[in-house]
mmCIF file of C-alpha atoms in Angstrom:
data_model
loop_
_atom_site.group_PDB
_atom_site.id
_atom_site.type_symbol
_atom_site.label_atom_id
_atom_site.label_comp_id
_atom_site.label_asym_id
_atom_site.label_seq_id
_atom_site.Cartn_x
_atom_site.Cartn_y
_atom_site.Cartn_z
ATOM 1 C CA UNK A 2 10.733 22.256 14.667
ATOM 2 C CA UNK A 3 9.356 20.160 17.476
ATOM 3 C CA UNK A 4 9.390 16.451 17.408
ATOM 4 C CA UNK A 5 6.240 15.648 17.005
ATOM 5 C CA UNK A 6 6.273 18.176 13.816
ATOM 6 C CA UNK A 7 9.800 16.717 12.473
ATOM 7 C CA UNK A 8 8.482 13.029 12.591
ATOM 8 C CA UNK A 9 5.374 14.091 10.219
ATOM 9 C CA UNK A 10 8.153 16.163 7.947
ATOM 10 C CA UNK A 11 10.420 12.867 7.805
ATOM 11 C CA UNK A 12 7.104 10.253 7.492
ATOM 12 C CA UNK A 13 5.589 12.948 4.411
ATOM 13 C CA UNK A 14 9.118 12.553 3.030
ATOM 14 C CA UNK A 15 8.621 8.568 2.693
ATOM 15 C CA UNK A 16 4.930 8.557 1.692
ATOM 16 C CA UNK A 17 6.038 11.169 -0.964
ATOM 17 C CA UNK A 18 9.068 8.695 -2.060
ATOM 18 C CA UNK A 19 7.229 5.592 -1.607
ATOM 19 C CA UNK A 20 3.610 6.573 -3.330
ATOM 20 C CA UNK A 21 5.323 8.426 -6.104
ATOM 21 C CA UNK A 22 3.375 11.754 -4.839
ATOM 22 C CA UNK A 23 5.447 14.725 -4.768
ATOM 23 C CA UNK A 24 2.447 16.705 -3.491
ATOM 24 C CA UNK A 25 0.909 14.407 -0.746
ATOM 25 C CA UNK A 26 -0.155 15.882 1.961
ATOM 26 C CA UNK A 27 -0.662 13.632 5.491
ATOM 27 C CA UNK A 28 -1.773 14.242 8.722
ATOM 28 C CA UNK A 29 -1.679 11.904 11.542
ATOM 29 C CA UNK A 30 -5.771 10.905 10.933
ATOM 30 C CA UNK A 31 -4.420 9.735 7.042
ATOM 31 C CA UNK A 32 -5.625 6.041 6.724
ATOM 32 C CA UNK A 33 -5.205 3.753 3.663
ATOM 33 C CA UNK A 34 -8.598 4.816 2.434
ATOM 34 C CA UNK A 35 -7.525 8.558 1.932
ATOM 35 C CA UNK A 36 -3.997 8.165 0.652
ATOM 36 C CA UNK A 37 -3.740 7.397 -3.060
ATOM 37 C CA UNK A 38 -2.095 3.895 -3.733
ATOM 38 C CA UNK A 39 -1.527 2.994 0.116
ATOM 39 C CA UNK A 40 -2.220 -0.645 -0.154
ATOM 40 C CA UNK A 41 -0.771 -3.780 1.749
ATOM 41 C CA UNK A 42 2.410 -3.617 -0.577
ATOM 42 C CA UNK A 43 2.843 -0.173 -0.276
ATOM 43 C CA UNK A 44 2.609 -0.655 3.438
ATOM 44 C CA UNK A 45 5.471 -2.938 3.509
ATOM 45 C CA UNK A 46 7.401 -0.229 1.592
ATOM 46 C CA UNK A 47 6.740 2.282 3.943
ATOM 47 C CA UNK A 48 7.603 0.024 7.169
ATOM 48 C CA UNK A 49 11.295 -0.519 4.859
ATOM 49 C CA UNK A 50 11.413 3.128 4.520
ATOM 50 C CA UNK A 51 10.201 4.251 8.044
ATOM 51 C CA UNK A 52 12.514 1.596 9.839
ATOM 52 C CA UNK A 53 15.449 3.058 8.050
ATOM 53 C CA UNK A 54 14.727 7.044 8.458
ATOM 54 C CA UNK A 55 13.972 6.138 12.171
ATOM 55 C CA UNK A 56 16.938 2.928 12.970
ATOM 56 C CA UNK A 57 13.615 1.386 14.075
ATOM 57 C CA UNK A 58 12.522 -2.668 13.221
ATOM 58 C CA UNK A 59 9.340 -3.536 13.894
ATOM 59 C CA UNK A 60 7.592 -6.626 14.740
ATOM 60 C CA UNK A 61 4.905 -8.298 12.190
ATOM 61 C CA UNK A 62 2.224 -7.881 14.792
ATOM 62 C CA UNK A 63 3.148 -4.047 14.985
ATOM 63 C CA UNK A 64 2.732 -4.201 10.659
ATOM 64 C CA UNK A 65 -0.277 -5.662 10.191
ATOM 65 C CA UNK A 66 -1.634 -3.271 13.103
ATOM 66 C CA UNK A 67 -1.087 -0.093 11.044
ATOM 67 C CA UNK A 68 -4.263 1.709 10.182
ATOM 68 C CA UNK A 69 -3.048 5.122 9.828
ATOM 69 C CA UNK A 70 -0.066 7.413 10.190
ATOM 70 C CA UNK A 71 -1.123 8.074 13.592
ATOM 71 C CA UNK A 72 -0.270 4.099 14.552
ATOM 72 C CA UNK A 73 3.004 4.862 12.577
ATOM 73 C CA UNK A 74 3.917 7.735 14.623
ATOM 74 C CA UNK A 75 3.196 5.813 17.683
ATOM 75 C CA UNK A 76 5.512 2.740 16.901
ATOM 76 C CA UNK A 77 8.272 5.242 16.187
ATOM 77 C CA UNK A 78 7.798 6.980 19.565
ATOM 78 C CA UNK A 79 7.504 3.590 21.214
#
């Protein structure tokens, strides 16, 4: 598995966990608007989650930036 393709596996894992949605399905174009229950609080969830999986912190500016998975991926691989 490439990188790129293991950081989607790991971030799926944590949407999965955090959204209660065995099934979900992302892609790096997923946005709040397309993912079931990804609100603000959720968001903060996922940030906990993602920060742990990756031994990442992130900034508040770098938070309230996220508009997709793709903006997660980049903070990871920043």
């Amino acid at each position: 598995m490439d990188k790129h393709a293991d950081v989607i596996s790991r971030l799926q894992a944590i949407f999965r966990e955090e959204l209660d949605l065995p099934n979900l399905q992302i892609s790096p174009q997923s946005t709040p608007d397309d993912v079931d229950g990804w609100d603000s609080l959720a968001t903060i969830r996922i940030v906990a989650a993602v920060e742990r999986e990756f031994d990442r912190e992130f900034e508040a500016a770098q938070i309230e930036s996220i508009r997709s998975v793709a903006d997660l991926i980049s903070m990871i691989a920043a």
